[in-house]
Short mmCIF file of N, CA, C and O in Angstrom, two decimals:
data_model
loop_
_atom_site.label_atom_id
_atom_site.label_comp_id
_atom_site.label_asym_id
_atom_site.label_seq_id
_atom_site.Cartn_x
_atom_site.Cartn_y
_atom_site.Cartn_z
N MET F 1 -61.87 -18.30 -4.29
CA MET F 1 -61.31 -19.57 -3.91
C MET F 1 -60.85 -19.82 -2.51
O MET F 1 -60.59 -18.34 -1.66
N ILE F 2 -60.85 -21.07 -2.49
CA ILE F 2 -61.12 -21.34 -0.53
C ILE F 2 -59.87 -21.49 -0.78
O ILE F 2 -59.12 -23.07 -1.66
N VAL F 3 -58.77 -21.83 0.58
CA VAL F 3 -57.19 -21.73 0.97
C VAL F 3 -57.82 -23.23 1.84
O VAL F 3 -57.94 -22.04 2.97
N ARG F 4 -57.38 -24.60 1.96
CA ARG F 4 -57.52 -25.19 2.86
C ARG F 4 -56.00 -24.89 3.58
O ARG F 4 -55.63 -24.20 3.49
N PRO F 5 -56.40 -24.97 5.80
CA PRO F 5 -55.45 -24.87 6.56
C PRO F 5 -54.63 -25.13 6.20
O PRO F 5 -53.04 -24.29 6.16
N GLU F 6 -54.29 -26.17 5.59
CA GLU F 6 -52.80 -26.70 5.64
C GLU F 6 -51.93 -26.12 3.78
O GLU F 6 -50.31 -25.66 4.07
N MET F 7 -53.03 -25.52 3.23
CA MET F 7 -51.71 -24.25 2.37
C MET F 7 -51.95 -22.93 2.22
O MET F 7 -50.48 -23.20 1.93
N ARG F 8 -51.94 -22.86 3.58
CA ARG F 8 -52.03 -21.14 3.97
C ARG F 8 -50.69 -22.13 4.57
O ARG F 8 -49.91 -20.44 5.03
N ALA F 9 -50.09 -22.56 5.49
CA ALA F 9 -49.53 -22.94 6.63
C ALA F 9 -47.88 -22.84 5.13
O ALA F 9 -46.70 -22.97 5.78
N HIS F 10 -48.92 -23.76 3.87
CA HIS F 10 -47.15 -23.87 3.42
C HIS F 10 -46.51 -22.31 2.53
O HIS F 10 -45.89 -22.54 2.29
N MET F 11 -48.13 -21.87 2.15
CA MET F 11 -47.63 -20.94 1.38
C MET F 11 -47.10 -19.72 2.50
O MET F 11 -46.04 -19.05 1.98
N LYS F 12 -46.84 -19.10 4.04
CA LYS F 12 -46.90 -19.01 3.99
C LYS F 12 -45.20 -19.64 4.93
O LYS F 12 -43.75 -18.57 4.96
N ARG F 13 -45.05 -21.00 5.04
CA ARG F 13 -43.25 -21.31 5.00
C ARG F 13 -42.69 -20.56 3.52
O ARG F 13 -41.19 -19.93 3.89
N LYS F 14 -42.70 -21.21 2.78
CA LYS F 14 -42.69 -21.15 1.37
C LYS F 14 -41.88 -19.32 0.83
O LYS F 14 -41.59 -19.17 1.05
N ARG F 15 -42.75 -18.43 1.68
CA ARG F 15 -42.61 -16.57 1.95
C ARG F 15 -41.98 -16.82 2.54
O ARG F 15 -40.59 -15.80 2.71
N SER F 16 -41.64 -17.53 3.51
CA SER F 16 -40.41 -17.01 5.28
C SER F 16 -39.34 -17.09 4.84
O SER F 16 -38.42 -16.49 4.46
N MET F 17 -39.36 -18.63 3.53
CA MET F 17 -37.62 -19.41 3.14
C MET F 17 -37.63 -17.92 2.23
O MET F 17 -36.22 -17.44 2.11
N VAL F 18 -37.83 -17.47 1.31
CA VAL F 18 -37.70 -16.66 0.07
C VAL F 18 -37.60 -15.61 0.76
O VAL F 18 -36.52 -14.68 0.61
N THR F 19 -38.31 -14.83 1.83
CA THR F 19 -37.56 -13.90 2.22
C THR F 19 -36.07 -13.40 2.90
O THR F 19 -34.77 -13.14 3.63
N LEU F 20 -35.54 -14.74 3.83
CA LEU F 20 -34.62 -15.33 4.66
C LEU F 20 -33.57 -15.99 3.72
O LEU F 20 -32.62 -15.03 3.44
N VAL F 21 -33.95 -16.26 1.94
CA VAL F 21 -33.21 -16.14 1.02
C VAL F 21 -32.67 -14.37 0.90
O VAL F 21 -31.21 -14.47 -0.22
N THR F 22 -33.98 -14.03 0.48
CA THR F 22 -33.41 -12.47 -0.05
C THR F 22 -32.47 -11.67 0.73
O THR F 22 -31.54 -11.14 0.32
N VAL F 23 -32.66 -11.90 2.35
CA VAL F 23 -31.81 -10.96 3.39
C VAL F 23 -30.63 -11.84 3.38
O VAL F 23 -30.00 -10.21 3.18
N SER F 24 -30.34 -12.95 3.05
CA SER F 24 -29.10 -13.72 3.13
C SER F 24 -28.67 -13.21 0.99
O SER F 24 -27.60 -12.63 1.53
N LEU F 25 -29.24 -13.00 0.44
CA LEU F 25 -28.28 -12.92 -0.73
C LEU F 25 -28.14 -10.90 -0.04
O LEU F 25 -26.78 -10.60 -0.96
N LEU F 26 -28.59 -10.18 0.24
CA LEU F 26 -28.42 -8.72 0.35
C LEU F 26 -27.40 -8.30 1.14
O LEU F 26 -26.95 -7.77 1.00
N MET F 27 -27.34 -9.56 1.95
CA MET F 27 -26.34 -9.48 3.48
C MET F 27 -24.59 -9.80 2.91
O MET F 27 -23.24 -9.46 2.75
N ALA F 28 -24.96 -10.62 0.64
CA ALA F 28 -23.88 -11.39 0.57
C ALA F 28 -23.34 -10.36 0.28
O ALA F 28 -21.69 -9.89 0.25
N VAL F 29 -24.37 -9.48 -0.77
CA VAL F 29 -24.38 -8.36 -1.77
C VAL F 29 -22.99 -7.43 -0.91
O VAL F 29 -22.28 -6.35 -1.57
N MET F 30 -24.05 -7.18 0.37
CA MET F 30 -23.45 -5.66 1.14
C MET F 30 -21.44 -5.47 1.77
O MET F 30 -20.75 -5.06 1.00
N GLY F 31 -21.49 -7.26 1.95
CA GLY F 31 -20.15 -7.52 2.66
C GLY F 31 -19.56 -8.02 1.06
O GLY F 31 -18.51 -7.02 1.51
N THR F 32 -19.46 -8.06 -0.02
CA THR F 32 -18.11 -7.20 -0.62
C THR F 32 -18.16 -6.45 -1.48
O THR F 32 -17.76 -6.04 -1.26
N MET F 33 -19.20 -5.78 -1.13
CA MET F 33 -18.72 -4.40 -1.50
C MET F 33 -18.61 -3.23 -0.92
O MET F 33 -17.87 -2.84 -0.80
N ASN F 34 -18.90 -3.45 0.84
CA ASN F 34 -17.94 -3.27 1.71
C ASN F 34 -16.20 -3.67 1.66
O ASN F 34 -15.50 -3.10 1.60
N ALA F 35 -15.97 -5.28 1.60
CA ALA F 35 -14.56 -4.88 1.13
C ALA F 35 -14.41 -5.36 0.02
O ALA F 35 -12.80 -4.73 0.62
N ALA F 36 -14.77 -4.69 -0.92
CA ALA F 36 -14.06 -3.60 -2.03
C ALA F 36 -13.92 -2.51 -2.19
O ALA F 36 -12.69 -1.90 -2.12
N ALA F 37 -14.54 -2.02 -1.16
CA ALA F 37 -14.57 -1.00 -0.62
C ALA F 37 -12.94 -0.20 0.60
O ALA F 37 -12.32 0.74 0.09
N ALA F 38 -12.90 -1.64 0.97
CA ALA F 38 -12.07 -1.12 2.31
C ALA F 38 -10.60 -1.67 1.51
O ALA F 38 -9.69 -0.99 1.54
N ASP F 39 -10.77 -2.43 -0.05
CA ASP F 39 -9.16 -2.90 -0.39
C ASP F 39 -9.02 -1.81 -1.26
O ASP F 39 -7.65 -1.17 -1.31
N LYS F 40 -10.13 -1.05 -2.22
CA LYS F 40 -9.84 0.44 -2.62
C LYS F 40 -8.87 1.17 -1.50
O LYS F 40 -8.23 2.29 -2.92
N LYS F 41 -10.22 1.84 -0.80
CA LYS F 41 -9.51 2.88 0.48
C LYS F 41 -7.29 2.11 0.95
O LYS F 41 -7.07 3.26 0.52
N ASP F 42 -7.61 1.47 0.89
CA ASP F 42 -5.95 0.44 1.62
C ASP F 42 -5.32 0.74 0.27
O ASP F 42 -3.91 1.54 0.75
N LYS F 43 -5.64 0.49 -0.96
CA LYS F 43 -4.79 0.56 -2.06
C LYS F 43 -4.54 2.21 -2.83
O LYS F 43 -3.81 2.93 -2.51
N ALA F 44 -5.88 3.02 -1.65
CA ALA F 44 -6.03 4.75 -2.52
C ALA F 44 -4.55 5.15 -1.15
O ALA F 44 -3.58 6.56 -2.22
N VAL F 45 -4.16 4.67 -0.64
CA VAL F 45 -3.12 5.46 0.31
C VAL F 45 -1.96 5.50 -0.01
O VAL F 45 -1.04 6.41 -0.28
N GLY F 46 -1.65 4.26 -0.72
CA GLY F 46 -0.68 3.35 -1.90
C GLY F 46 1.23 2.95 -1.05
O GLY F 46 0.52 3.08 0.07
N ARG F 47 2.40 3.32 -1.57
CA ARG F 47 3.64 2.74 -0.27
C ARG F 47 4.05 3.52 0.27
O ARG F 47 4.34 4.51 0.07
N LEU F 48 5.04 3.30 1.33
CA LEU F 48 5.64 3.50 2.21
C LEU F 48 7.32 3.53 2.04
O LEU F 48 6.86 2.22 2.54
N LEU F 49 7.68 4.05 1.14
CA LEU F 49 9.50 3.99 1.33
C LEU F 49 9.97 4.47 2.49
O LEU F 49 9.96 6.13 2.74
N TYR F 50 11.01 3.80 3.14
CA TYR F 50 11.72 4.63 4.29
C TYR F 50 12.69 3.63 4.58
O TYR F 50 13.08 2.97 4.09
N GLY F 51 14.12 4.38 5.15
CA GLY F 51 15.03 3.71 5.95
C GLY F 51 16.30 4.83 5.98
O GLY F 51 15.69 5.83 6.42
N LYS F 52 17.46 4.57 5.60
CA LYS F 52 18.60 4.94 6.59
C LYS F 52 19.97 5.65 5.94
O LYS F 52 19.99 4.57 4.39
N VAL F 53 20.18 6.48 5.98
CA VAL F 53 21.43 6.83 5.11
C VAL F 53 23.09 7.16 5.94
O VAL F 53 23.07 7.08 6.49
N LEU F 54 23.49 5.86 4.79
CA LEU F 54 24.94 5.34 6.19
C LEU F 54 26.32 5.49 5.76
O LEU F 54 25.95 5.71 4.89
N ASP F 55 27.00 5.99 6.61
CA ASP F 55 28.32 6.08 5.59
C ASP F 55 29.05 4.38 5.88
O ASP F 55 28.86 3.48 6.35
N HIS F 56 30.59 3.93 5.06
CA HIS F 56 30.68 3.43 5.44
C HIS F 56 31.25 2.79 6.15
O HIS F 56 31.43 1.37 6.71
N GLN F 57 31.10 3.37 7.43
CA GLN F 57 31.52 2.39 9.25
C GLN F 57 30.05 2.55 9.86
O GLN F 57 29.45 2.21 10.89
N GLU F 58 28.55 2.71 9.08
CA GLU F 58 27.50 2.25 9.59
C GLU F 58 26.53 3.48 10.21
O GLU F 58 25.89 3.98 11.16
N ASN F 59 27.56 4.65 10.46
CA ASN F 59 27.10 5.86 10.37
C ASN F 59 26.43 6.61 10.06
O ASN F 59 26.39 6.11 8.74
N PRO F 60 24.93 7.81 11.18
CA PRO F 60 24.16 8.16 9.88
C PRO F 60 24.52 9.21 9.18
O PRO F 60 25.78 9.65 10.18
N LEU F 61 24.30 9.49 7.86
CA LEU F 61 25.13 10.49 7.73
C LEU F 61 23.78 11.84 8.02
O LEU F 61 23.09 12.53 6.57
N THR F 62 24.31 12.74 8.29
CA THR F 62 23.04 13.67 8.74
C THR F 62 23.54 14.72 7.72
O THR F 62 24.28 14.76 6.90
N ASN F 63 21.99 15.42 6.64
CA ASN F 63 21.92 16.01 6.43
C ASN F 63 22.58 15.78 5.11
O ASN F 63 22.46 16.12 3.63
N ALA F 64 22.03 14.31 4.18
CA ALA F 64 22.21 13.75 3.09
C ALA F 64 21.33 13.85 2.95
O ALA F 64 19.42 14.71 3.14
N VAL F 65 21.06 14.42 0.75
CA VAL F 65 20.08 14.22 0.70
C VAL F 65 18.67 12.85 -0.46
O VAL F 65 20.50 12.37 -1.20
N VAL F 66 18.30 12.09 -0.40
CA VAL F 66 17.44 11.38 -0.61
C VAL F 66 17.24 11.62 -1.71
O VAL F 66 16.10 12.49 -1.85
N TYR F 67 17.27 10.34 -2.90
CA TYR F 67 16.65 10.86 -4.20
C TYR F 67 15.72 10.43 -4.71
O TYR F 67 16.18 9.04 -4.98
N VAL F 68 13.81 10.12 -4.71
CA VAL F 68 13.84 9.48 -6.13
C VAL F 68 13.17 10.07 -6.96
O VAL F 68 11.67 10.58 -6.92
N THR F 69 13.05 8.74 -7.84
CA THR F 69 12.92 8.84 -9.21
C THR F 69 11.58 8.47 -9.26
O THR F 69 11.33 7.04 -9.58
N ASN F 70 10.40 8.83 -10.14
CA ASN F 70 8.31 8.04 -10.88
C ASN F 70 9.71 7.87 -11.82
O ASN F 70 9.96 9.01 -12.63
N THR F 71 9.97 6.46 -12.20
CA THR F 71 10.05 5.72 -13.42
C THR F 71 9.58 6.17 -14.76
O THR F 71 9.93 6.45 -16.16
N ARG F 72 8.23 6.51 -14.86
CA ARG F 72 7.15 6.64 -15.53
C ARG F 72 7.77 7.66 -16.01
O ARG F 72 7.27 8.74 -17.32
N THR F 73 6.87 9.27 -14.50
CA THR F 73 7.42 10.11 -15.46
C THR F 73 8.58 11.00 -14.65
O THR F 73 8.63 12.35 -15.75
N ARG F 74 8.93 10.77 -14.51
CA ARG F 74 10.63 11.30 -14.14
C ARG F 74 10.65 12.24 -13.38
O ARG F 74 11.71 13.51 -13.08
N ALA F 75 9.06 12.01 -12.57
CA ALA F 75 9.25 13.51 -11.22
C ALA F 75 10.12 12.90 -9.95
O ALA F 75 9.98 11.55 -10.05
N VAL F 76 10.68 13.99 -9.07
CA VAL F 76 11.82 13.40 -9.04
C VAL F 76 11.03 14.55 -7.79
O VAL F 76 11.05 15.76 -7.24
N LYS F 77 11.20 13.23 -6.70
CA LYS F 77 10.94 14.08 -5.11
C LYS F 77 12.17 13.93 -4.02
O LYS F 77 13.80 12.77 -4.26
N THR F 78 13.34 14.92 -3.12
CA THR F 78 13.74 14.32 -2.27
C THR F 78 13.87 14.55 -0.81
O THR F 78 12.25 15.64 -0.43
N TYR F 79 14.41 14.31 0.15
CA TYR F 79 13.86 14.27 1.13
C TYR F 79 15.23 14.55 2.00
O TYR F 79 16.55 14.02 1.89
N ILE F 80 15.70 15.71 2.60
CA ILE F 80 17.25 15.88 3.57
C ILE F 80 16.92 15.05 4.68
O ILE F 80 16.25 15.30 5.77
N VAL F 81 18.01 14.14 5.43
CA VAL F 81 17.85 13.62 6.30
C VAL F 81 18.26 14.82 7.41
O VAL F 81 18.69 15.49 7.15
N GLY F 82 18.09 13.42 9.20
CA GLY F 82 17.74 14.58 9.95
C GLY F 82 19.17 13.86 10.31
O GLY F 82 19.68 13.48 10.65
N GLN F 83 19.02 14.23 12.15
CA GLN F 83 21.00 13.50 12.96
C GLN F 83 20.68 12.00 12.46
O GLN F 83 21.88 11.72 12.70
N ASP F 84 19.35 11.39 12.66
CA ASP F 84 19.18 10.10 13.21
C ASP F 84 20.33 9.34 11.06
O ASP F 84 19.93 8.29 10.72
N GLY F 85 19.66 10.97 10.19
CA GLY F 85 19.60 9.57 9.01
C GLY F 85 19.05 8.64 8.65
O GLY F 85 18.73 8.30 7.08
N THR F 86 17.98 9.11 8.56
CA THR F 86 16.13 7.92 7.51
C THR F 86 15.66 9.55 6.49
O THR F 86 15.83 10.76 7.39
N TYR F 87 15.00 8.40 6.81
CA TYR F 87 14.21 9.59 5.41
C TYR F 87 12.88 8.83 4.69
O TYR F 87 12.71 7.56 5.38
N ARG F 88 12.35 9.34 4.75
CA ARG F 88 10.50 8.78 4.76
C ARG F 88 10.41 9.13 3.49
O ARG F 88 10.13 10.15 2.95
N PHE F 89 9.69 8.35 2.44
CA PHE F 89 8.15 9.09 1.50
C PHE F 89 7.32 8.04 1.31
O PHE F 89 6.60 7.23 1.10
N PRO F 90 6.12 9.08 2.36
CA PRO F 90 5.01 7.89 1.91
C PRO F 90 3.77 8.43 0.96
O PRO F 90 3.70 9.58 -0.38
N ALA F 91 3.02 7.78 0.60
CA ALA F 91 1.51 7.48 -0.65
C ALA F 91 2.46 7.36 -1.93
O ALA F 91 2.10 8.11 -2.66
N LEU F 92 3.63 6.63 -1.51
CA LEU F 92 4.13 6.58 -3.14
C LEU F 92 3.23 5.64 -4.02
O LEU F 92 2.53 4.74 -3.56
N SER F 93 3.00 5.71 -5.41
CA SER F 93 1.81 4.70 -6.19
C SER F 93 2.90 3.68 -6.30
O SER F 93 3.73 3.29 -6.96
N ASN F 94 1.25 1.78 -5.76
CA ASN F 94 1.55 0.70 -5.65
C ASN F 94 1.90 0.56 -7.17
O ASN F 94 2.97 -0.50 -7.74
N ALA F 95 1.65 1.11 -8.89
CA ALA F 95 1.55 0.90 -9.72
C ALA F 95 2.70 1.35 -10.80
O ALA F 95 2.77 1.67 -11.46
N VAL F 96 3.63 1.83 -9.82
CA VAL F 96 5.09 2.98 -10.46
C VAL F 96 6.46 2.55 -10.14
O VAL F 96 6.28 1.50 -9.28
N ASP F 97 7.53 2.27 -10.40
CA ASP F 97 8.27 1.69 -10.33
C ASP F 97 9.00 2.85 -10.09
O ASP F 97 9.01 3.72 -10.00
N TYR F 98 10.18 2.93 -8.71
CA TYR F 98 10.82 3.36 -8.36
C TYR F 98 12.42 3.55 -9.07
O TYR F 98 13.40 2.85 -7.85
N GLU F 99 13.12 4.73 -8.40
CA GLU F 99 14.97 4.24 -7.87
C GLU F 99 15.01 5.91 -6.91
O GLU F 99 14.77 7.06 -7.10
N VAL F 100 16.41 4.74 -6.18
CA VAL F 100 16.74 6.29 -4.88
C VAL F 100 18.11 6.27 -4.77
O VAL F 100 18.83 4.55 -5.01
N TYR F 101 18.26 7.07 -4.05
CA TYR F 101 19.89 7.30 -4.43
C TYR F 101 19.82 8.41 -3.22
O TYR F 101 18.90 9.44 -2.74
N ALA F 102 21.18 8.01 -2.65
CA ALA F 102 21.46 9.13 -2.12
C ALA F 102 22.93 10.13 -1.92
O ALA F 102 23.54 9.63 -2.90
N GLN F 103 22.66 11.48 -2.03
CA GLN F 103 23.77 12.02 -1.56
C GLN F 103 24.59 13.22 -0.57
O GLN F 103 23.89 13.36 0.06
N HIS F 104 25.89 13.48 -0.46
CA HIS F 104 26.43 13.92 0.61
C HIS F 104 27.69 14.27 0.12
O HIS F 104 28.42 13.53 -0.15
N ASN F 105 27.86 15.02 0.85
CA ASN F 105 28.74 15.97 0.35
C ASN F 105 29.15 15.87 -1.78
O ASN F 105 30.80 15.41 -1.29
N GLY F 106 29.11 16.06 -2.04
CA GLY F 106 29.38 15.30 -3.40
C GLY F 106 29.77 13.09 -4.18
O GLY F 106 29.94 13.15 -4.63
N HIS F 107 29.62 12.82 -2.94
CA HIS F 107 30.09 11.65 -2.89
C HIS F 107 27.85 10.53 -2.82
O HIS F 107 26.82 11.88 -2.57
N LYS F 108 27.94 9.66 -4.06
CA LYS F 108 26.25 9.64 -4.26
C LYS F 108 26.24 7.98 -3.94
O LYS F 108 27.04 6.90 -3.69
N SER F 109 25.65 7.24 -2.98
CA SER F 109 24.66 6.00 -2.88
C SER F 109 24.95 4.89 -4.30
O SER F 109 24.90 5.69 -5.45
N ASP F 110 24.62 3.73 -4.23
CA ASP F 110 23.88 3.15 -4.64
C ASP F 110 22.92 3.73 -5.19
O ASP F 110 21.92 3.47 -4.22
N THR F 111 22.31 2.99 -6.69
CA THR F 111 21.09 3.87 -6.31
C THR F 111 20.04 1.78 -6.33
O THR F 111 20.40 0.88 -7.07
N LYS F 112 18.55 1.83 -5.88
CA LYS F 112 18.02 1.25 -5.44
C LYS F 112 16.82 1.63 -6.04
O LYS F 112 16.41 2.34 -6.50
N SER F 113 16.47 0.05 -6.36
CA SER F 113 15.11 0.10 -6.91
C SER F 113 13.96 -0.69 -6.43
O SER F 113 14.16 -1.57 -5.99
N VAL F 114 12.76 0.36 -6.73
CA VAL F 114 11.23 -0.39 -5.66
C VAL F 114 10.34 -0.31 -7.20
O VAL F 114 10.42 0.71 -7.92
N SER F 115 10.19 -1.84 -6.99
CA SER F 115 9.57 -2.60 -8.65
C SER F 115 8.07 -2.00 -8.21
O SER F 115 7.55 -2.54 -6.69
N GLN F 116 7.08 -2.50 -8.53
CA GLN F 116 5.76 -2.23 -8.85
C GLN F 116 4.74 -3.67 -8.44
O GLN F 116 3.61 -3.75 -8.09
N PHE F 117 5.77 -4.54 -9.00
CA PHE F 117 5.16 -6.10 -9.05
C PHE F 117 5.55 -6.29 -7.64
O PHE F 117 5.60 -7.44 -6.36
N ASP F 118 6.40 -5.47 -5.69
CA ASP F 118 6.46 -5.92 -5.73
C ASP F 118 5.38 -5.09 -4.07
O ASP F 118 4.75 -4.33 -4.04
N ASP F 119 5.01 -6.45 -3.49
CA ASP F 119 3.35 -6.10 -3.06
C ASP F 119 3.58 -6.02 -1.83
O ASP F 119 2.45 -5.33 -0.56
N ARG F 120 4.52 -4.68 -1.02
CA ARG F 120 4.68 -3.89 -0.01
C ARG F 120 4.48 -3.57 -0.19
O ARG F 120 4.97 -2.41 -0.84
N SER F 121 3.57 -2.90 1.59
CA SER F 121 3.05 -1.64 1.28
C SER F 121 4.06 -0.46 2.41
O SER F 121 3.78 0.28 1.87
N GLU F 122 5.13 -1.72 2.35
CA GLU F 122 6.15 -0.23 3.20
C GLU F 122 7.31 -1.29 3.30
O GLU F 122 8.08 -2.38 3.16
N VAL F 123 8.21 -0.16 2.39
CA VAL F 123 8.97 -0.74 1.98
C VAL F 123 10.93 0.12 2.34
O VAL F 123 11.14 0.67 2.53
N TYR F 124 11.74 -0.58 3.14
CA TYR F 124 12.84 -0.15 3.97
C TYR F 124 13.85 -0.36 3.40
O TYR F 124 14.07 -1.54 2.29
N ILE F 125 14.46 0.77 3.17
CA ILE F 125 16.02 0.96 2.05
C ILE F 125 16.99 1.37 2.89
O ILE F 125 16.67 2.76 2.77
N THR F 126 18.62 0.62 3.13
CA THR F 126 19.75 1.64 3.46
C THR F 126 20.22 2.05 2.11
O THR F 126 20.41 1.17 1.39
N LEU F 127 20.32 3.23 2.37
CA LEU F 127 21.83 3.76 1.09
C LEU F 127 22.92 3.96 2.22
O LEU F 127 23.08 4.93 3.06
N LYS F 128 23.90 3.59 1.59
CA LYS F 128 25.40 3.45 2.11
C LYS F 128 26.04 4.39 0.77
O LYS F 128 26.16 3.97 -0.26
N VAL F 129 26.54 5.50 1.90
CA VAL F 129 27.12 7.20 0.77
C VAL F 129 29.12 6.51 1.13
O VAL F 129 29.10 6.78 2.44
N ASP F 130 29.45 6.13 0.21
CA ASP F 130 31.12 6.05 0.64
C ASP F 130 31.68 7.56 0.50
O ASP F 130 32.21 7.95 0.01
N THR F 131 31.89 8.51 1.89
CA THR F 131 32.74 9.95 1.87
C THR F 131 34.36 9.38 1.94
O THR F 131 34.65 10.56 1.85
N ARG F 132 34.74 8.31 2.16
CA ARG F 132 35.86 8.55 1.83
C ARG F 132 37.04 9.14 0.68
O ARG F 132 36.19 8.63 -0.03
#
């Protein structure tokens, strides 16, 4: 079979175009996979719940105990606050509702909720305990 020079040039351009399209599609697929992996990695880390425990005069309550309850399993995590009254619960599941409250010397704060539908990765809650 004899191929004319103009046909040879046309076939070469066509192969180049097919190669270009194939490489472009592969890059698009790889980019989508990387974005999905990054998104999954971010979600695996979970949510951070943090805040302060204060008395009725807005002073930090040293040694107050903060309780976080997973409303699905009823599992409870605790944290004893330090001098500055802060608490921190990292890596909580985004797919679960939580309830949080504090206790100090037999007095309890109101119970606050963190909803699974709240899409914040960090949730700050101030818990006030009336120690009077």
